[in-house]
Amino acid sequence: MTTVIKDQPNVNNRKKPASRLVYNLVTKQKAPYGECGKCHRPYTHRNWCPSCQKIIFCNEFTKWTSGNKLIDDLIKETQLNAQDKTEYIEWIPYKQFTDVNYLTTGSFAKIYTATWKGGLRQLWDEKTQQFVRHGDRKVVLKEVLMEPNKSSDIKAYIEQMRLNLACKHSHNILPLYGITQNPQSKLYMLVIQYASGGDFSRHLSTHFSSLTWEPKLLMLTEIARGLQVIHSAGLIHRSLHASNILYRGNDPTIADLGICGPLNKAHDSKYACVPYTAPEVLGGAEYTRKSDMFSLGILMWQITSGDKPYLDMLSSDKVNLANYIKRGLRPSVMANTPECYVKLMKKCWDDEPDNRPDIEEVIETLREWVSAIKNERENRKRKNEENNRTKNCATVGSAVGGMFLDADVVTTTRVCADKNSSGASDEMYKSYDLCVLTLNE
């Protein structure tokens, strides 16, 4: 009788537990998001295989067009180079929008809100051979005022789009979803995320009475980080003001990058939001990173007051306000503002651009202050527990932290004009029209 011996696995080929662990760790380091089940290449983000996505996008290219080759090429470029699902834009047919409502016309664009049927692409479904989408989503449509058939306008538009897309990866920048075209005007429209939390002024007005210095500094830090992304990409924002800081929930993001531009190129804008505009720009000089820093300084003041700057003057004479700013007028420092904060704020809005800090300096200072507040709070808690209120226990950072904590204790009788308002309002996209000034006036 013949004995049949079943094949046994080669013991030498078995991975020992320790070896398997090392193997898994190395594999995870090489492909932290795992690998594609189809081509076995590593994912560059969750469920995102650039190689397979590139093939999918290419197969879709014949199914859409903006009607302009330059715009088509830009959209295709973002899709072919995308390393995750947030790094590309798409052409969105206008018929995909419902409830389109006109809001206002600014210096550069008309603004609408709309509902995007289907919403953002999520993943490719192999069975249906279609993209799975998140669902209907409210968006902002920004109709850029340009000549759609004028080559120079289109090229300038494409240049701005390309520069702005360099900031798309940051959560501190309001994301751009795609491009569409108004079938009536034939003008192209940017499709942008709708900010559900309102703008900077509304957020402050709603929450000012309950805001302590720590969340104020964290709020300012997030805005500064967004500006850092812009500056690091070689751009200048040129229009950093309260209406361009929009909230996704409680997170501030910088919006309206449509007039951003490269550092080495002059900008042909003749408009400015006067209260936030640097004096040298009001005097006819070009925008620079330092002019953005001036705008940040005015936002710093707004955090201390809860009010829009120069509100009493705007209704009377915006031209005179511009002249006053050029001659050194700044908002009055609010009582009980920590001295170190006042010093940085004044440095940001200094008359001389070279005296203003870089954004990196501001971010580092804000981090130090937040850390100092936390340290001092722990010190005071520990001292209370030990029933020891002597000043000898103070740490190095506690002097600064104490300034902010002591300022929180000061009782204020200030009543916010809009303290009963809440949530987003489409009116926020209309705000500050009164302060837009033609610089050659």
Short mmCIF file of C-alpha atoms in Angstrom, two decimals:
data_model
loop_
_atom_site.label_atom_id
_atom_site.label_comp_id
_atom_site.label_asym_id
_atom_site.label_seq_id
_atom_site.Cartn_x
_atom_site.Cartn_y
_atom_site.Cartn_z
CA MET A 1 0.00 0.00 0.00
CA THR A 2 1.37 3.27 -1.03
CA THR A 3 1.32 6.04 1.54
CA VAL A 4 0.44 9.39 0.11
CA ILE A 5 2.33 12.17 1.82
CA LYS A 6 0.68 15.55 1.49
CA ASP A 7 2.86 18.45 0.50
CA GLN A 8 4.08 20.25 3.59
CA PRO A 9 4.96 23.90 3.56
CA ASN A 10 8.64 24.59 3.63
CA VAL A 11 9.39 25.46 7.21
CA ASN A 12 12.31 27.58 6.10
CA ASN A 13 9.98 29.77 4.05
CA ARG A 14 7.74 30.54 6.97
CA LYS A 15 8.17 33.99 8.42
CA LYS A 16 8.83 33.85 12.11
CA PRO A 17 6.58 36.16 14.16
CA ALA A 18 9.38 38.68 14.76
CA SER A 19 10.42 38.64 11.10
CA ARG A 20 6.82 39.06 9.99
CA LEU A 21 6.44 42.04 12.31
CA VAL A 22 9.55 43.67 10.85
CA TYR A 23 8.31 42.91 7.34
CA ASN A 24 4.93 44.51 8.06
CA LEU A 25 6.55 47.57 9.61
CA VAL A 26 8.86 48.08 6.64
CA THR A 27 5.97 47.61 4.22
CA LYS A 28 3.86 50.11 6.14
CA GLN A 29 6.69 52.64 6.06
CA LYS A 30 7.00 52.27 2.32
CA ALA A 31 3.22 52.40 1.79
CA PRO A 32 1.59 53.99 4.86
CA TYR A 33 -1.82 54.02 3.13
CA GLY A 34 -1.53 50.47 1.83
CA GLU A 35 -1.29 49.39 -1.78
CA CYS A 36 -3.64 49.28 -4.71
CA GLY A 37 -5.43 45.96 -5.07
CA LYS A 38 -5.40 46.31 -8.84
CA CYS A 39 -1.86 47.37 -9.76
CA HIS A 40 -0.19 46.74 -6.36
CA ARG A 41 1.46 50.14 -6.37
CA PRO A 42 1.40 52.09 -3.08
CA TYR A 43 -1.48 54.43 -2.33
CA THR A 44 -0.37 58.05 -1.93
CA HIS A 45 -3.44 58.75 0.18
CA ARG A 46 -6.38 56.81 1.55
CA ASN A 47 -7.73 54.64 -1.30
CA TRP A 48 -5.91 56.80 -3.85
CA CYS A 49 -3.70 55.15 -6.47
CA PRO A 50 -2.26 57.84 -8.79
CA SER A 51 -1.50 55.31 -11.53
CA CYS A 52 -5.01 53.89 -11.71
CA GLN A 53 -6.66 57.28 -11.22
CA LYS A 54 -4.61 58.69 -14.08
CA ILE A 55 -6.00 56.00 -16.40
CA ILE A 56 -9.55 56.70 -15.20
CA PHE A 57 -9.16 60.44 -15.73
CA CYS A 58 -7.68 59.95 -19.21
CA ASN A 59 -10.64 57.77 -20.21
CA GLU A 60 -12.97 60.56 -19.07
CA PHE A 61 -11.22 63.35 -20.98
CA THR A 62 -13.27 62.83 -24.14
CA LYS A 63 -16.54 63.15 -22.20
CA TRP A 64 -16.21 66.82 -21.23
CA THR A 65 -14.83 70.17 -22.38
CA SER A 66 -14.96 73.74 -21.11
CA GLY A 67 -14.91 75.03 -24.66
CA ASN A 68 -11.46 76.50 -24.11
CA LYS A 69 -8.30 74.47 -24.63
CA LEU A 70 -6.26 76.38 -22.04
CA ILE A 71 -8.83 75.76 -19.33
CA ASP A 72 -9.19 72.12 -20.38
CA ASP A 73 -5.42 71.66 -20.19
CA LEU A 74 -5.30 73.17 -16.70
CA ILE A 75 -8.03 70.87 -15.39
CA LYS A 76 -6.37 67.84 -16.97
CA GLU A 77 -3.01 68.82 -15.51
CA THR A 78 -4.42 68.90 -11.97
CA GLN A 79 -6.08 65.52 -12.45
CA LEU A 80 -3.02 63.79 -13.90
CA ASN A 81 -0.78 65.06 -11.09
CA ALA A 82 -3.18 64.56 -8.18
CA GLN A 83 -1.77 62.64 -5.23
CA ASP A 84 -5.11 62.53 -3.40
CA LYS A 85 -8.77 63.35 -4.05
CA THR A 86 -8.39 66.98 -2.92
CA GLU A 87 -5.58 67.94 -5.30
CA TYR A 88 -7.52 68.30 -8.52
CA ILE A 89 -10.39 70.31 -9.94
CA GLU A 90 -13.01 69.25 -12.44
CA TRP A 91 -15.17 70.68 -15.17
CA ILE A 92 -18.70 70.87 -13.80
CA PRO A 93 -21.53 71.32 -16.34
CA TYR A 94 -23.81 74.20 -15.36
CA LYS A 95 -26.83 71.90 -15.45
CA GLN A 96 -25.43 70.24 -12.31
CA PHE A 97 -26.40 73.35 -10.31
CA THR A 98 -29.84 74.09 -8.90
CA ASP A 99 -31.18 76.92 -6.73
CA VAL A 100 -28.74 79.40 -8.27
CA ASN A 101 -29.21 82.71 -6.46
CA TYR A 102 -27.46 85.98 -7.31
CA LEU A 103 -25.91 87.73 -4.30
CA THR A 104 -23.75 90.65 -5.31
CA THR A 105 -21.26 92.11 -7.76
CA GLY A 106 -17.78 93.04 -6.60
CA SER A 107 -14.83 94.65 -8.29
CA PHE A 108 -13.77 91.44 -10.03
CA ALA A 109 -16.70 89.05 -10.01
CA LYS A 110 -20.38 88.35 -9.54
CA ILE A 111 -21.20 86.06 -6.64
CA TYR A 112 -23.94 83.42 -6.54
CA THR A 113 -24.87 80.55 -4.26
CA ALA A 114 -26.11 77.25 -5.65
CA THR A 115 -26.67 73.59 -4.87
CA TRP A 116 -24.28 71.24 -6.65
CA LYS A 117 -26.17 68.06 -7.47
CA GLY A 118 -24.08 65.04 -6.50
CA GLY A 119 -21.28 67.13 -5.07
CA LEU A 120 -17.66 66.12 -4.80
CA ARG A 121 -16.22 63.02 -6.39
CA GLN A 122 -15.24 60.43 -3.81
CA LEU A 123 -14.10 57.16 -5.38
CA TRP A 124 -14.27 55.33 -8.70
CA ASP A 125 -16.77 52.46 -8.73
CA GLU A 126 -15.46 49.62 -10.91
CA LYS A 127 -18.91 48.02 -11.16
CA THR A 128 -20.78 51.08 -12.40
CA GLN A 129 -17.73 52.63 -14.08
CA GLN A 130 -18.66 55.95 -12.49
CA PHE A 131 -17.39 58.20 -9.72
CA VAL A 132 -19.22 57.86 -6.42
CA ARG A 133 -20.08 61.31 -5.10
CA HIS A 134 -20.64 62.71 -1.61
CA GLY A 135 -24.12 64.08 -2.26
CA ASP A 136 -25.71 67.45 -2.91
CA ARG A 137 -23.66 70.35 -1.59
CA LYS A 138 -24.15 74.10 -1.28
CA VAL A 139 -21.43 76.04 -3.08
CA VAL A 140 -20.47 79.55 -4.11
CA LEU A 141 -20.22 80.39 -7.80
CA LYS A 142 -17.82 83.21 -8.57
CA GLU A 143 -18.36 84.58 -12.07
CA VAL A 144 -15.09 86.22 -13.02
CA LEU A 145 -15.57 89.44 -14.97
CA MET A 146 -13.45 89.02 -18.09
CA GLU A 147 -13.77 88.66 -21.85
CA PRO A 148 -14.30 84.91 -22.42
CA ASN A 149 -13.02 85.10 -25.99
CA LYS A 150 -10.10 87.41 -25.28
CA SER A 151 -6.87 85.42 -25.30
CA SER A 152 -5.00 87.70 -22.89
CA ASP A 153 -7.84 87.56 -20.34
CA ILE A 154 -7.99 83.77 -20.50
CA LYS A 155 -4.22 83.46 -20.12
CA ALA A 156 -4.23 85.80 -17.11
CA TYR A 157 -7.13 83.81 -15.64
CA ILE A 158 -5.25 80.54 -16.15
CA GLU A 159 -2.12 81.98 -14.55
CA GLN A 160 -4.08 83.03 -11.47
CA MET A 161 -5.76 79.61 -11.28
CA ARG A 162 -2.44 77.80 -11.50
CA LEU A 163 -0.93 79.93 -8.75
CA ASN A 164 -3.95 79.53 -6.51
CA LEU A 165 -3.97 75.77 -6.93
CA ALA A 166 -0.54 75.74 -5.31
CA CYS A 167 -2.37 76.49 -2.03
CA LYS A 168 -5.15 73.94 -2.51
CA HIS A 169 -3.68 71.35 -0.12
CA SER A 170 -3.97 73.59 2.94
CA HIS A 171 -6.99 73.35 5.26
CA ASN A 172 -6.44 77.05 6.01
CA ILE A 173 -7.41 77.98 2.44
CA LEU A 174 -11.02 77.76 1.25
CA PRO A 175 -11.01 74.96 -1.36
CA LEU A 176 -11.78 75.36 -5.03
CA TYR A 177 -13.82 72.47 -6.46
CA GLY A 178 -13.86 73.21 -10.16
CA ILE A 179 -14.93 75.45 -13.01
CA THR A 180 -18.23 75.90 -14.82
CA GLN A 181 -19.66 78.38 -17.34
CA ASN A 182 -22.70 80.60 -17.15
CA PRO A 183 -24.70 79.62 -20.26
CA GLN A 184 -26.19 83.12 -20.57
CA SER A 185 -23.17 85.37 -20.08
CA LYS A 186 -20.67 82.75 -21.33
CA LEU A 187 -18.40 83.80 -18.47
CA TYR A 188 -16.48 81.17 -16.56
CA MET A 189 -17.30 80.61 -12.90
CA LEU A 190 -15.20 79.24 -10.06
CA VAL A 191 -16.97 76.66 -7.91
CA ILE A 192 -15.90 77.22 -4.31
CA GLN A 193 -16.83 75.66 -0.99
CA TYR A 194 -19.63 77.48 0.82
CA ALA A 195 -18.52 78.64 4.25
CA SER A 196 -21.22 77.47 6.65
CA GLY A 197 -19.82 79.32 9.66
CA GLY A 198 -20.00 82.89 8.39
CA ASP A 199 -17.21 85.41 7.99
CA PHE A 200 -14.68 86.78 10.47
CA SER A 201 -16.76 89.76 11.58
CA ARG A 202 -19.88 87.66 12.10
CA HIS A 203 -17.95 85.02 14.03
CA LEU A 204 -16.46 87.63 16.35
CA SER A 205 -19.80 89.37 16.79
CA THR A 206 -21.50 86.11 17.72
CA HIS A 207 -18.85 84.76 20.09
CA PHE A 208 -16.93 87.82 21.30
CA SER A 209 -18.40 87.97 24.81
CA SER A 210 -17.34 84.37 25.51
CA LEU A 211 -13.95 84.38 23.77
CA THR A 212 -10.89 84.29 26.03
CA TRP A 213 -7.39 85.06 24.82
CA GLU A 214 -6.35 81.48 24.13
CA PRO A 215 -9.01 80.80 21.46
CA LYS A 216 -8.42 84.29 20.05
CA LEU A 217 -4.73 83.51 19.61
CA LEU A 218 -5.50 80.08 18.14
CA MET A 219 -7.90 81.73 15.69
CA LEU A 220 -5.22 84.21 14.68
CA THR A 221 -2.68 81.40 14.34
CA GLU A 222 -4.89 79.56 11.83
CA ILE A 223 -5.29 82.73 9.76
CA ALA A 224 -1.53 83.30 9.89
CA ARG A 225 -0.88 79.72 8.76
CA GLY A 226 -3.11 80.27 5.75
CA LEU A 227 -1.16 83.40 4.89
CA GLN A 228 2.06 81.45 5.35
CA VAL A 229 0.89 78.92 2.76
CA ILE A 230 0.21 81.76 0.32
CA HIS A 231 3.56 83.44 0.91
CA SER A 232 5.43 80.12 0.74
CA ALA A 233 3.90 79.52 -2.69
CA GLY A 234 5.43 82.80 -3.87
CA LEU A 235 2.10 84.65 -3.76
CA ILE A 236 0.67 87.77 -2.18
CA HIS A 237 -2.99 87.78 -1.14
CA ARG A 238 -3.56 91.51 -1.80
CA SER A 239 -7.03 91.58 -0.24
CA LEU A 240 -6.80 90.12 3.26
CA HIS A 241 -9.74 91.47 5.24
CA ALA A 242 -12.60 90.31 7.46
CA SER A 243 -14.94 89.35 4.61
CA ASN A 244 -12.26 87.11 3.12
CA ILE A 245 -11.82 85.12 6.33
CA LEU A 246 -14.61 82.55 6.23
CA TYR A 247 -15.46 79.85 8.73
CA ARG A 248 -16.00 76.16 8.09
CA GLY A 249 -17.61 75.42 11.43
CA ASN A 250 -15.18 76.97 13.91
CA ASP A 251 -12.16 76.84 11.61
CA PRO A 252 -11.14 80.08 9.86
CA THR A 253 -10.03 79.81 6.24
CA ILE A 254 -8.71 82.40 3.82
CA ALA A 255 -10.89 82.97 0.77
CA ASP A 256 -10.86 85.05 -2.41
CA LEU A 257 -7.51 84.00 -3.78
CA GLY A 258 -8.80 85.13 -7.18
CA ILE A 259 -6.71 88.31 -7.08
CA CYS A 260 -3.57 86.72 -5.66
CA GLY A 261 -0.46 87.02 -7.73
CA PRO A 262 3.24 86.20 -7.90
CA LEU A 263 5.77 88.26 -5.99
CA ASN A 264 7.70 89.32 -9.07
CA LYS A 265 4.77 90.62 -11.10
CA ALA A 266 2.83 93.86 -10.77
CA HIS A 267 -0.89 93.63 -10.19
CA ASP A 268 -3.25 95.78 -12.21
CA SER A 269 -5.98 96.06 -9.57
CA LYS A 270 -7.15 99.59 -8.82
CA TYR A 271 -9.35 98.57 -5.91
CA ALA A 272 -8.72 98.15 -2.21
CA CYS A 273 -10.63 97.44 0.98
CA VAL A 274 -9.45 100.64 2.61
CA PRO A 275 -9.40 99.82 6.36
CA TYR A 276 -7.11 96.81 5.81
CA THR A 277 -4.93 98.25 3.05
CA ALA A 278 -1.34 99.28 3.73
CA PRO A 279 -0.59 103.02 3.42
CA GLU A 280 2.04 102.52 0.72
CA VAL A 281 -0.53 100.67 -1.44
CA LEU A 282 -3.09 103.43 -0.88
CA GLY A 283 -0.36 105.77 -2.07
CA GLY A 284 0.07 103.87 -5.34
CA ALA A 285 2.86 101.39 -4.52
CA GLU A 286 2.69 97.72 -5.47
CA TYR A 287 1.42 95.06 -3.10
CA THR A 288 4.06 93.03 -1.28
CA ARG A 289 4.15 90.40 1.43
CA LYS A 290 4.59 93.27 3.87
CA SER A 291 1.30 94.82 2.74
CA ASP A 292 -0.36 91.51 3.63
CA MET A 293 1.25 91.80 7.07
CA PHE A 294 -0.34 95.24 7.51
CA SER A 295 -3.74 93.67 6.82
CA LEU A 296 -3.02 90.99 9.41
CA GLY A 297 -2.25 93.72 11.95
CA ILE A 298 -5.70 95.26 11.41
CA LEU A 299 -7.28 91.82 11.86
CA MET A 300 -5.34 91.55 15.12
CA TRP A 301 -6.99 94.76 16.28
CA GLN A 302 -10.42 93.47 15.27
CA ILE A 303 -9.89 90.44 17.50
CA THR A 304 -9.37 92.77 20.46
CA SER A 305 -12.45 94.89 19.78
CA GLY A 306 -15.00 92.67 18.08
CA ASP A 307 -15.76 95.60 15.76
CA LYS A 308 -14.86 96.46 12.18
CA PRO A 309 -12.08 99.06 11.99
CA TYR A 310 -12.95 102.73 11.40
CA LEU A 311 -16.64 101.87 11.19
CA ASP A 312 -17.68 105.39 12.22
CA MET A 313 -15.58 106.93 9.42
CA LEU A 314 -16.50 104.60 6.56
CA SER A 315 -20.04 105.90 6.22
CA SER A 316 -18.83 109.48 5.81
CA ASP A 317 -15.80 109.65 3.55
CA LYS A 318 -13.77 106.66 2.40
CA VAL A 319 -11.35 108.87 0.43
CA ASN A 320 -10.45 110.86 3.54
CA LEU A 321 -10.05 107.61 5.47
CA ALA A 322 -7.47 106.46 2.92
CA ASN A 323 -5.61 109.75 3.30
CA TYR A 324 -5.71 109.51 7.09
CA ILE A 325 -4.27 105.98 6.96
CA LYS A 326 -1.48 107.19 4.67
CA ARG A 327 -0.70 109.86 7.27
CA GLY A 328 -0.50 107.32 10.09
CA LEU A 329 -4.06 106.85 11.40
CA ARG A 330 -4.62 103.47 13.06
CA PRO A 331 -7.44 102.06 15.21
CA SER A 332 -7.27 103.02 18.89
CA VAL A 333 -5.73 100.28 21.04
CA MET A 334 -8.39 98.66 23.20
CA ALA A 335 -8.04 98.86 26.96
CA ASN A 336 -6.69 95.76 28.74
CA THR A 337 -4.97 94.42 25.61
CA PRO A 338 -1.77 92.63 26.72
CA GLU A 339 1.30 94.76 26.09
CA CYS A 340 3.13 92.08 24.11
CA TYR A 341 0.13 91.72 21.79
CA VAL A 342 -0.05 95.49 21.25
CA LYS A 343 3.65 95.54 20.38
CA LEU A 344 3.29 92.85 17.70
CA MET A 345 0.10 94.39 16.32
CA LYS A 346 1.76 97.80 15.95
CA LYS A 347 4.77 96.17 14.35
CA CYS A 348 2.49 94.61 11.74
CA TRP A 349 0.84 97.93 10.87
CA ASP A 350 4.02 100.00 10.98
CA ASP A 351 4.23 102.81 8.40
CA GLU A 352 7.51 101.43 7.11
CA PRO A 353 7.00 98.06 5.34
CA ASP A 354 10.52 96.85 6.19
CA ASN A 355 9.72 97.19 9.91
CA ARG A 356 6.83 94.73 9.66
CA PRO A 357 7.51 91.10 10.65
CA ASP A 358 7.48 88.10 8.33
CA ILE A 359 4.60 85.68 8.74
CA GLU A 360 6.94 83.04 10.22
CA GLU A 361 7.86 85.40 13.06
CA VAL A 362 4.19 86.03 13.82
CA ILE A 363 3.34 82.32 13.90
CA GLU A 364 6.26 81.49 16.18
CA THR A 365 5.31 84.32 18.55
CA LEU A 366 1.69 83.19 18.67
CA ARG A 367 2.76 79.63 19.47
CA GLU A 368 4.93 80.89 22.32
CA TRP A 369 2.04 82.90 23.73
CA VAL A 370 -0.39 79.98 23.62
CA SER A 371 2.20 77.77 25.31
CA ALA A 372 2.81 80.46 27.95
CA ILE A 373 -0.92 80.71 28.69
CA LYS A 374 -1.16 76.95 29.19
CA ASN A 375 1.93 76.90 31.42
CA GLU A 376 0.71 79.78 33.56
CA ARG A 377 -2.74 78.22 33.90
CA GLU A 378 -1.13 75.03 35.18
CA ASN A 379 1.11 77.04 37.53
CA ARG A 380 -1.86 78.85 39.02
CA LYS A 381 -3.81 75.66 39.38
CA ARG A 382 -0.90 73.99 41.15
CA LYS A 383 -0.37 76.98 43.42
CA ASN A 384 -4.03 77.03 44.35
CA GLU A 385 -3.89 73.35 45.17
CA GLU A 386 -0.82 73.92 47.31
CA ASN A 387 -2.37 77.02 48.84
CA ASN A 388 0.80 78.87 47.95
CA ARG A 389 0.26 82.21 46.26
CA THR A 390 3.81 83.51 46.38
CA LYS A 391 5.29 84.89 43.18
CA ASN A 392 8.51 82.94 43.53
CA CYS A 393 7.10 79.91 41.76
CA ALA A 394 6.61 81.63 38.44
CA THR A 395 8.15 80.01 35.38
CA VAL A 396 9.93 81.76 32.54
CA GLY A 397 6.88 81.88 30.30
CA SER A 398 4.37 82.77 32.99
CA ALA A 399 4.82 86.55 32.77
CA VAL A 400 3.46 86.57 29.22
CA GLY A 401 0.88 83.92 30.02
CA GLY A 402 -0.21 85.95 33.03
CA MET A 403 -0.82 89.02 30.86
CA PHE A 404 -3.36 87.12 28.77
CA LEU A 405 -4.99 85.30 31.69
CA ASP A 406 -5.30 88.52 33.69
CA ALA A 407 -6.81 90.26 30.66
CA ASP A 408 -9.44 87.50 30.50
CA VAL A 409 -10.48 88.28 34.06
CA VAL A 410 -11.24 91.94 33.33
CA THR A 411 -15.00 92.44 33.15
CA THR A 412 -16.24 94.26 30.09
CA THR A 413 -19.65 95.77 29.52
CA ARG A 414 -19.26 95.75 25.76
CA VAL A 415 -22.35 94.44 24.00
CA CYS A 416 -21.88 93.07 20.49
CA ALA A 417 -24.28 94.54 17.97
CA ASP A 418 -24.99 91.14 16.41
CA LYS A 419 -24.52 88.92 19.45
CA ASN A 420 -27.85 87.22 18.83
CA SER A 421 -26.93 86.26 15.26
CA SER A 422 -25.67 82.81 14.52
CA GLY A 423 -24.56 80.63 11.66
CA ALA A 424 -23.77 81.64 8.12
CA SER A 425 -25.62 84.18 6.08
CA ASP A 426 -25.40 84.87 2.38
CA GLU A 427 -25.22 88.55 3.36
CA MET A 428 -21.62 88.01 4.45
CA TYR A 429 -20.64 87.84 0.77
CA LYS A 430 -22.01 91.38 0.34
CA SER A 431 -20.24 92.94 3.30
CA TYR A 432 -17.63 95.64 3.03
CA ASP A 433 -18.80 96.93 -0.33
CA LEU A 434 -18.86 100.35 1.37
CA CYS A 435 -15.12 100.30 1.98
CA VAL A 436 -13.95 99.43 -1.53
CA LEU A 437 -12.04 102.36 -2.97
CA THR A 438 -10.71 103.01 -6.45
CA LEU A 439 -7.09 103.85 -5.73
CA ASN A 440 -6.85 106.55 -8.35
CA GLU A 441 -9.70 108.54 -6.79
#
